[in-house]
């Protein structure tokens, strides 16, 4: 009986959907605000995702699309806590070196193959391969073993506190082993996961179309029929599309427009702290910044409140550490001094440069980069420090930073859920993102200790200690933690902001 | 026919030269493609592995010859970013730009011809001033600004046309036209202004010629004189300008394509340059150079139709 009712309901639903599809613009004017199922959600992206393959992805914008196609072993909730997803539960051994995951049963990949322990093992090994960009995140993993069809054991070389956090992002996304075998190098053009939506087609530079996964493991989800990601590189273009209804969510919102949409009846501006930070690397191996006092002087002259107010239009938090406000390590380590010209001049004198000095700051090419650069220029001028701004296209900027070919370079980080992922590779000796070529055995020791520490409070204490040294050494000048700002049409129901700044589509529906 | 063959053969060294220049210029750009592709998170080993895989360690001449050998086999290579065949990327992007180019050109002609003829036949009158003003405005107003204004007015305020959302013509002609009309008019207005100025001055010159006086003295109506005698002779410089316009549009619609989110050819080239996707840029430039050669060929053929005195076989 129950089954029959369900069939009848499905038939009615399908019928009404078909009608709505044919009816063009005229939607039935139902009075209830109850979110409906079905419909197409359009999300604009500020860049074309380069690679739809979690193992090889390097761009922030890829991760946006991944949320709909791939499920992860674990996910983040709205409070930034780690919650089960494809792994129903897990146990950590007493020595913190073995994680045993119990997997959700009855989950299928979009190509119909089973999700099971073998698939998890396959994914770990694929991500640990030397070609994978995930390799670095998983380098503490020693061995992955299949215990039974739905149990996987992951052994680490040493305790690694950020391990679960890592699995809430690309390294924990499960792709279909069969599809990888079938498509090989071309998998990025045929992504297959277990997520709420199935990859349908893509027009490079324009759209990525996903269709509902009718066999999704979460009952009643997804609610939409289709999700279409549209590439709109100009945020004003995206905004006009949001206003005209061609787009329901924009992943970037022009900072300057935030205030004017506060009371808009149709558009909600989501303005929330994300996990990243911005600042500049000072090259500790090259004059002038091989002198600590000069680095400290620059640090002391930066007016972070002014930067947040002007460059971000208030959509951010002034900062002095790599830990965003949502991290447990945030707080003590983020305290900074108000700009202090006298003290800065004192430091210049100590370094033997009482009249100041000149350096070149390399920045990206966006108007925002330029504005930031000019503000820094003006803030340092009173102490006699002259800044030559050199605008460099992003790819080149990264290349030059990696090669240590700079005096100062403005580069930030989009952020990750665990503090370790935002600090370790940036400051430890020889770290892959340690562009400042900084090296301090004490910091190395503290950060390695924080990595293996399971207790949050103890970890925070270790980070506080490390930050004290780092802020004194000032090899990187932290400016701010910016917010993620989305424009969301009020027709979109079920939108929840997750602190990693990624849009989850499974729960969304449209009431228009 | 011999002329055609010779023209096509002459085009080959031109195209080759273009690709050599693009290839060497791209490689002169600072920044390592492997670093750009792998981004901030890459380990040095991964960068080294990718460089090896992409053949970036080979001398540039070898890289170029490898690519050329592929082209001769009909293989434009695969994108460095995601391994998609470059020919597929181009096939995806070219139709939108071709359509936009043709549409823009049609809009330009529809405006330029009547306006140019009317103002040339009434020099110094208010219609002339009016259309000259229009032309000046058309050339001065940036078309990206005009495009934005169109969107604000027709999409946001009135809701008549979609602000974006390109649909291939074959899939849904009505939706395709709805999406394309604003970009076509926004760019077309500008091009029409240039064409109109050209047509006006060229017509004015012809109107003073003896044979026009003869035509008038035979008792022909003004309309007939212009259409049958003057216009045809005034067309040669206009066709030359049109050829340049069309050739320019094929690669130069980047801004229009960005504003209206049209997946076009111009954006493909720009995006690939930013991604250091040399292989894609190479293929796209090659196709672009081919198109320009074809357009120039068509222009030459048109000359012969307009003015049989320009003997095709003798070369121009």
GROMACS .gro file of C-alpha atoms in nm, chain A residues 35-376:
model
  342
   35UNK     CA    1   1.024   2.444  -0.077
   36UNK     CA    2   0.950   2.244  -0.386
   37UNK     CA    3   1.159   1.967  -0.528
   38UNK     CA    4   1.296   1.979  -0.879
   39UNK     CA    5   1.418   2.266  -1.086
   40UNK     CA    6   1.757   2.381  -1.199
   41UNK     CA    7   1.992   2.570  -0.975
   42UNK     CA    8   2.242   2.799  -1.146
   43UNK     CA    9   2.563   2.883  -0.964
   44UNK     CA   10   2.812   3.128  -1.109
   45UNK     CA   11   3.183   3.061  -1.058
   46UNK     CA   12   3.450   3.329  -1.084
   47UNK     CA   13   3.685   3.103  -1.277
   48UNK     CA   14   3.665   2.800  -1.503
   49UNK     CA   15   3.754   2.493  -1.295
   50UNK     CA   16   4.075   2.363  -1.451
   51UNK     CA   17   4.056   1.998  -1.350
   52UNK     CA   18   3.756   1.799  -1.230
   53UNK     CA   19   3.965   1.533  -1.063
   54UNK     CA   20   4.026   1.554  -0.687
   55UNK     CA   21   4.364   1.381  -0.715
   56UNK     CA   22   4.507   1.642  -0.949
   57UNK     CA   23   4.308   1.953  -0.870
   58UNK     CA   24   4.497   2.262  -0.762
   59UNK     CA   25   4.235   2.535  -0.790
   60UNK     CA   26   3.996   2.659  -0.525
   61UNK     CA   27   3.717   2.677  -0.779
   62UNK     CA   28   3.744   2.304  -0.859
   63UNK     CA   29   3.647   2.227  -0.501
   64UNK     CA   30   3.320   2.412  -0.551
   65UNK     CA   31   3.206   2.170  -0.822
   66UNK     CA   32   3.345   1.866  -0.639
   67UNK     CA   33   3.098   1.917  -0.354
   68UNK     CA   34   2.816   1.809  -0.585
   69UNK     CA   35   2.986   1.518  -0.762
   70UNK     CA   36   3.201   1.357  -0.493
   71UNK     CA   37   3.124   1.260  -0.135
   72UNK     CA   38   3.404   1.254   0.116
   73UNK     CA   39   3.484   1.006   0.390
   74UNK     CA   40   3.403   1.280   0.643
   75UNK     CA   41   3.264   1.630   0.608
   76UNK     CA   42   3.250   1.958   0.796
   77UNK     CA   43   2.931   2.088   0.950
   78UNK     CA   44   2.820   2.448   0.990
   79UNK     CA   45   3.026   2.481   1.308
   80UNK     CA   46   3.340   2.349   1.143
   81UNK     CA   47   3.317   2.016   1.327
   82UNK     CA   48   3.404   1.693   1.152
   83UNK     CA   49   3.099   1.476   1.085
   84UNK     CA   50   3.047   1.134   0.919
   85UNK     CA   51   2.978   1.116   0.549
   86UNK     CA   52   3.083   0.802   0.360
   87UNK     CA   53   3.252   0.678   0.675
   88UNK     CA   54   2.974   0.618   0.928
   89UNK     CA   55   3.212   0.606   1.220
   90UNK     CA   56   3.577   0.564   1.298
   91UNK     CA   57   3.807   0.461   1.578
   92UNK     CA   58   4.148   0.596   1.656
   93UNK     CA   59   4.402   0.372   1.826
   94UNK     CA   60   4.556   0.479   2.156
   95UNK     CA   61   4.887   0.563   1.995
   96UNK     CA   62   4.695   0.786   1.747
   97UNK     CA   63   4.855   0.604   1.459
   98UNK     CA   64   4.575   0.380   1.334
   99UNK     CA   65   4.236   0.499   1.208
  100UNK     CA   66   3.971   0.234   1.146
  101UNK     CA   67   3.681   0.353   0.931
  102UNK     CA   68   3.342   0.179   0.918
  103UNK     CA   69   3.194   0.257   0.580
  104UNK     CA   70   2.836   0.329   0.487
  105UNK     CA   71   2.680   0.032   0.310
  106UNK     CA   72   2.469   0.029  -0.004
  107UNK     CA   73   2.632   0.334  -0.157
  108UNK     CA   74   2.691   0.321  -0.530
  109UNK     CA   75   2.906   0.529  -0.761
  110UNK     CA   76   2.733   0.703  -1.049
  111UNK     CA   77   2.853   0.431  -1.284
  112UNK     CA   78   2.669   0.169  -1.077
  113UNK     CA   79   2.974   0.015  -0.911
  114UNK     CA   80   2.983  -0.040  -0.535
  115UNK     CA   81   3.145   0.191  -0.290
  116UNK     CA   82   3.338  -0.027  -0.046
  117UNK     CA   83   3.665  -0.075   0.137
  118UNK     CA   84   3.848  -0.169  -0.183
  119UNK     CA   85   3.740   0.160  -0.338
  120UNK     CA   86   3.866   0.354  -0.036
  121UNK     CA   87   4.201   0.178  -0.053
  122UNK     CA   88   4.220   0.251  -0.425
  123UNK     CA   89   4.151   0.620  -0.366
  124UNK     CA   90   4.410   0.653  -0.092
  125UNK     CA   91   4.670   0.492  -0.311
  126UNK     CA   92   4.578   0.706  -0.608
  127UNK     CA   93   4.608   1.022  -0.399
  128UNK     CA   94   4.943   0.909  -0.257
  129UNK     CA   95   5.092   0.855  -0.602
  130UNK     CA   96   5.377   1.088  -0.685
  131UNK     CA   97   5.185   1.262  -0.962
  132UNK     CA   98   4.895   1.350  -0.734
  133UNK     CA   99   4.874   1.696  -0.583
  134UNK     CA  100   4.725   1.532  -0.273
  135UNK     CA  101   5.048   1.349  -0.200
  136UNK     CA  102   5.175   1.614   0.037
  137UNK     CA  103   4.855   1.608   0.245
  138UNK     CA  104   4.874   1.231   0.283
  139UNK     CA  105   5.245   1.188   0.327
  140UNK     CA  106   5.201   1.065   0.686
  141UNK     CA  107   4.993   0.770   0.564
  142UNK     CA  108   5.191   0.451   0.575
  143UNK     CA  109   4.953   0.177   0.474
  144UNK     CA  110   4.585   0.125   0.395
  145UNK     CA  111   4.437  -0.219   0.453
  146UNK     CA  112   4.098  -0.368   0.378
  147UNK     CA  113   3.971  -0.538   0.694
  148UNK     CA  114   3.638  -0.649   0.556
  149UNK     CA  115   3.423  -0.519   0.267
  150UNK     CA  116   3.311  -0.219   0.471
  151UNK     CA  117   3.601  -0.160   0.707
  152UNK     CA  118   3.927   0.012   0.623
  153UNK     CA  119   4.232   0.056   0.838
  154UNK     CA  120   4.469   0.345   0.774
  155UNK     CA  121   4.807   0.334   0.943
  156UNK     CA  122   5.009   0.651   0.985
  157UNK     CA  123   5.385   0.676   1.011
  158UNK     CA  124   5.343   0.894   1.317
  159UNK     CA  125   5.049   1.058   1.492
  160UNK     CA  126   4.908   1.329   1.265
  161UNK     CA  127   4.637   1.541   1.426
  162UNK     CA  128   4.510   1.705   1.104
  163UNK     CA  129   4.444   1.368   0.941
  164UNK     CA  130   4.063   1.375   0.958
  165UNK     CA  131   4.055   1.740   0.851
  166UNK     CA  132   4.249   1.650   0.543
  167UNK     CA  133   3.979   1.397   0.457
  168UNK     CA  134   3.706   1.663   0.459
  169UNK     CA  135   3.854   1.801   0.139
  170UNK     CA  136   3.986   1.659  -0.187
  171UNK     CA  137   4.204   1.390  -0.029
  172UNK     CA  138   3.891   1.234   0.123
  173UNK     CA  139   3.680   1.248  -0.193
  174UNK     CA  140   3.594   0.909  -0.334
  175UNK     CA  141   3.611   0.856  -0.707
  176UNK     CA  142   3.499   0.542  -0.886
  177UNK     CA  143   3.793   0.304  -0.936
  178UNK     CA  144   3.620   0.155  -1.240
  179UNK     CA  145   3.587   0.497  -1.403
  180UNK     CA  146   3.952   0.574  -1.336
  181UNK     CA  147   4.052   0.249  -1.502
  182UNK     CA  148   3.820   0.318  -1.793
  183UNK     CA  149   3.912   0.681  -1.865
  184UNK     CA  150   4.268   0.703  -1.735
  185UNK     CA  151   4.412   1.047  -1.798
  186UNK     CA  152   4.078   1.161  -1.928
  187UNK     CA  153   3.900   1.103  -1.594
  188UNK     CA  154   3.890   1.478  -1.533
  189UNK     CA  155   3.651   1.499  -1.828
  190UNK     CA  156   3.437   1.212  -1.698
  191UNK     CA  157   3.429   1.257  -1.320
  192UNK     CA  158   3.239   0.980  -1.140
  193UNK     CA  159   3.171   0.990  -0.766
  194UNK     CA  160   2.892   0.899  -0.525
  195UNK     CA  161   2.769   1.255  -0.476
  196UNK     CA  162   2.418   1.400  -0.502
  197UNK     CA  163   2.467   1.503  -0.864
  198UNK     CA  164   2.598   1.324  -1.170
  199UNK     CA  165   2.829   1.489  -1.418
  200UNK     CA  166   2.644   1.537  -1.745
  201UNK     CA  167   2.839   1.766  -1.971
  202UNK     CA  168   3.072   2.057  -1.984
  203UNK     CA  169   3.138   2.341  -2.222
  204UNK     CA  170   3.483   2.470  -2.133
  205UNK     CA  171   3.478   2.829  -2.024
  206UNK     CA  172   3.101   2.832  -2.004
  207UNK     CA  173   2.903   2.571  -1.815
  208UNK     CA  174   2.924   2.249  -1.620
  209UNK     CA  175   2.594   2.066  -1.608
  210UNK     CA  176   2.511   1.809  -1.339
  211UNK     CA  177   2.197   1.600  -1.306
  212UNK     CA  178   2.025   1.458  -1.001
  213UNK     CA  179   2.159   1.129  -0.869
  214UNK     CA  180   1.833   0.932  -0.828
  215UNK     CA  181   2.007   0.667  -0.615
  216UNK     CA  182   2.169   0.902  -0.369
  217UNK     CA  183   2.223   0.739  -0.032
  218UNK     CA  184   2.070   1.024   0.168
  219UNK     CA  185   1.692   0.971   0.164
  220UNK     CA  186   1.500   1.252  -0.002
  221UNK     CA  187   1.809   1.420  -0.136
  222UNK     CA  188   1.902   1.587  -0.358
  223UNK     CA  189   1.599   1.808  -0.400
  224UNK     CA  190   1.696   1.968  -0.730
  225UNK     CA  191   1.687   1.808  -1.074
  226UNK     CA  192   1.989   1.985  -1.205
  227UNK     CA  193   2.278   2.203  -1.101
  228UNK     CA  194   2.450   2.419  -1.361
  229UNK     CA  195   2.777   2.596  -1.284
  230UNK     CA  196   2.828   2.898  -1.506
  231UNK     CA  197   3.167   3.059  -1.547
  232UNK     CA  198   3.151   3.435  -1.502
  233UNK     CA  199   3.492   3.580  -1.446
  234UNK     CA  200   3.372   3.932  -1.377
  235UNK     CA  201   3.193   3.966  -1.043
  236UNK     CA  202   2.980   4.253  -1.170
  237UNK     CA  203   2.863   4.039  -1.460
  238UNK     CA  204   2.777   3.766  -1.210
  239UNK     CA  205   2.586   4.016  -1.000
  240UNK     CA  206   2.376   4.141  -1.293
  241UNK     CA  207   2.296   3.780  -1.373
  242UNK     CA  208   2.192   3.722  -1.013
  243UNK     CA  209   1.967   4.025  -1.032
  244UNK     CA  210   1.809   3.918  -1.358
  245UNK     CA  211   1.755   3.562  -1.232
  246UNK     CA  212   1.991   3.382  -1.470
  247UNK     CA  213   2.195   3.280  -1.170
  248UNK     CA  214   2.076   3.178  -0.821
  249UNK     CA  215   2.405   3.183  -0.631
  250UNK     CA  216   2.729   3.367  -0.710
  251UNK     CA  217   3.047   3.238  -0.547
  252UNK     CA  218   3.198   3.588  -0.546
  253UNK     CA  219   3.024   3.909  -0.459
  254UNK     CA  220   3.184   4.247  -0.526
  255UNK     CA  221   3.287   4.385  -0.185
  256UNK     CA  222   3.187   4.735  -0.285
  257UNK     CA  223   2.826   4.625  -0.337
  258UNK     CA  224   2.771   4.449  -0.005
  259UNK     CA  225   2.614   4.745   0.173
  260UNK     CA  226   2.373   4.831  -0.103
  261UNK     CA  227   2.218   4.482  -0.086
  262UNK     CA  228   2.157   4.471   0.289
  263UNK     CA  229   1.783   4.517   0.250
  264UNK     CA  230   1.730   4.379  -0.094
  265UNK     CA  231   1.403   4.183  -0.113
  266UNK     CA  232   1.538   3.933  -0.363
  267UNK     CA  233   1.904   3.885  -0.280
  268UNK     CA  234   2.071   3.771   0.039
  269UNK     CA  235   2.438   3.849   0.086
  270UNK     CA  236   2.616   3.574   0.279
  271UNK     CA  237   2.921   3.732   0.437
  272UNK     CA  238   3.112   3.487   0.658
  273UNK     CA  239   3.464   3.430   0.774
  274UNK     CA  240   3.653   3.172   0.574
  275UNK     CA  241   3.972   2.987   0.665
  276UNK     CA  242   4.230   3.174   0.462
  277UNK     CA  243   4.458   3.468   0.510
  278UNK     CA  244   4.645   3.728   0.308
  279UNK     CA  245   4.976   3.895   0.368
  280UNK     CA  246   5.323   3.916   0.224
  281UNK     CA  247   5.634   3.704   0.227
  282UNK     CA  248   5.962   3.881   0.301
  283UNK     CA  249   6.267   3.707   0.158
  284UNK     CA  250   6.485   3.632   0.462
  285UNK     CA  251   6.775   3.525   0.242
  286UNK     CA  252   6.816   3.852   0.053
  287UNK     CA  253   6.879   4.212   0.152
  288UNK     CA  254   6.710   4.417   0.282
  289UNK     CA  255   6.491   4.163   0.463
  290UNK     CA  256   6.771   3.940   0.578
  291UNK     CA  257   6.777   4.190   0.868
  292UNK     CA  258   6.512   4.100   1.124
  293UNK     CA  259   6.469   4.459   1.246
  294UNK     CA  260   6.369   4.574   0.901
  295UNK     CA  261   6.105   4.303   0.878
  296UNK     CA  262   5.975   4.399   1.220
  297UNK     CA  263   5.962   4.764   1.120
  298UNK     CA  264   5.746   4.682   0.819
  299UNK     CA  265   5.520   4.469   1.038
  300UNK     CA  266   5.479   4.756   1.281
  301UNK     CA  267   5.377   5.006   1.015
  302UNK     CA  268   5.091   4.807   0.864
  303UNK     CA  269   4.751   4.940   0.963
  304UNK     CA  270   4.542   4.626   0.933
  305UNK     CA  271   4.214   4.788   1.032
  306UNK     CA  272   4.250   5.038   0.750
  307UNK     CA  273   4.322   4.763   0.497
  308UNK     CA  274   4.014   4.565   0.597
  309UNK     CA  275   3.801   4.877   0.584
  310UNK     CA  276   3.923   4.997   0.245
  311UNK     CA  277   4.021   4.689   0.048
  312UNK     CA  278   3.757   4.452   0.181
  313UNK     CA  279   3.490   4.708   0.254
  314UNK     CA  280   3.479   4.558   0.602
  315UNK     CA  281   3.428   4.198   0.488
  316UNK     CA  282   3.712   4.047   0.685
  317UNK     CA  283   3.905   4.039   1.011
  318UNK     CA  284   4.241   4.207   1.064
  319UNK     CA  285   4.495   3.935   1.140
  320UNK     CA  286   4.837   3.852   1.267
  321UNK     CA  287   4.847   3.474   1.229
  322UNK     CA  288   4.753   3.210   0.974
  323UNK     CA  289   4.460   3.097   1.190
  324UNK     CA  290   4.119   3.222   1.085
  325UNK     CA  291   3.855   3.318   1.342
  326UNK     CA  292   3.682   2.979   1.306
  327UNK     CA  293   3.993   2.784   1.412
  328UNK     CA  294   4.054   2.676   1.768
  329UNK     CA  295   4.408   2.810   1.738
  330UNK     CA  296   4.281   3.160   1.667
  331UNK     CA  297   4.291   3.414   1.947
  332UNK     CA  298   4.605   3.480   2.144
  333UNK     CA  299   4.829   3.435   1.844
  334UNK     CA  300   4.636   3.692   1.642
  335UNK     CA  301   4.705   3.995   1.861
  336UNK     CA  302   4.889   4.274   1.684
  337UNK     CA  303   5.012   4.620   1.766
  338UNK     CA  304   4.859   4.935   1.632
  339UNK     CA  305   5.091   5.104   1.380
  340UNK     CA  306   5.378   5.260   1.572
  341UNK     CA  307   5.599   5.496   1.375
  342UNK     CA  308   5.835   5.581   1.664
  343UNK     CA  309   5.908   5.219   1.738
  344UNK     CA  310   5.955   5.141   1.369
  345UNK     CA  311   6.205   5.426   1.333
  346UNK     CA  312   6.389   5.292   1.636
  347UNK     CA  313   6.417   4.953   1.466
  348UNK     CA  314   6.545   5.111   1.146
  349UNK     CA  315   6.813   5.287   1.346
  350UNK     CA  316   6.914   4.960   1.510
  351UNK     CA  317   6.945   4.797   1.169
  352UNK     CA  318   7.169   5.080   1.052
  353UNK     CA  319   6.908   5.230   0.818
  354UNK     CA  320   6.789   5.538   1.008
  355UNK     CA  321   6.672   5.709   0.689
  356UNK     CA  322   6.479   5.411   0.564
  357UNK     CA  323   6.533   5.192   0.259
  358UNK     CA  324   6.373   5.083  -0.064
  359UNK     CA  325   6.232   4.746  -0.164
  360UNK     CA  326   6.021   4.595  -0.441
  361UNK     CA  327   5.690   4.434  -0.361
  362UNK     CA  328   5.552   4.195  -0.621
  363UNK     CA  329   5.174   4.182  -0.636
  364UNK     CA  330   4.907   4.024  -0.855
  365UNK     CA  331   4.726   4.214  -1.125
  366UNK     CA  332   4.371   4.254  -0.992
  367UNK     CA  333   4.246   4.600  -0.893
  368UNK     CA  334   4.224   4.470  -0.537
  369UNK     CA  335   4.592   4.370  -0.538
  370UNK     CA  336   4.682   4.710  -0.667
  371UNK     CA  337   4.480   4.892  -0.405
  372UNK     CA  338   4.641   4.682  -0.133
  373UNK     CA  339   4.986   4.754  -0.274
  374UNK     CA  340   4.924   5.126  -0.279
  375UNK     CA  341   4.803   5.124   0.080
  376UNK     CA  342   5.118   4.946   0.192
   0.00000   0.00000   0.00000
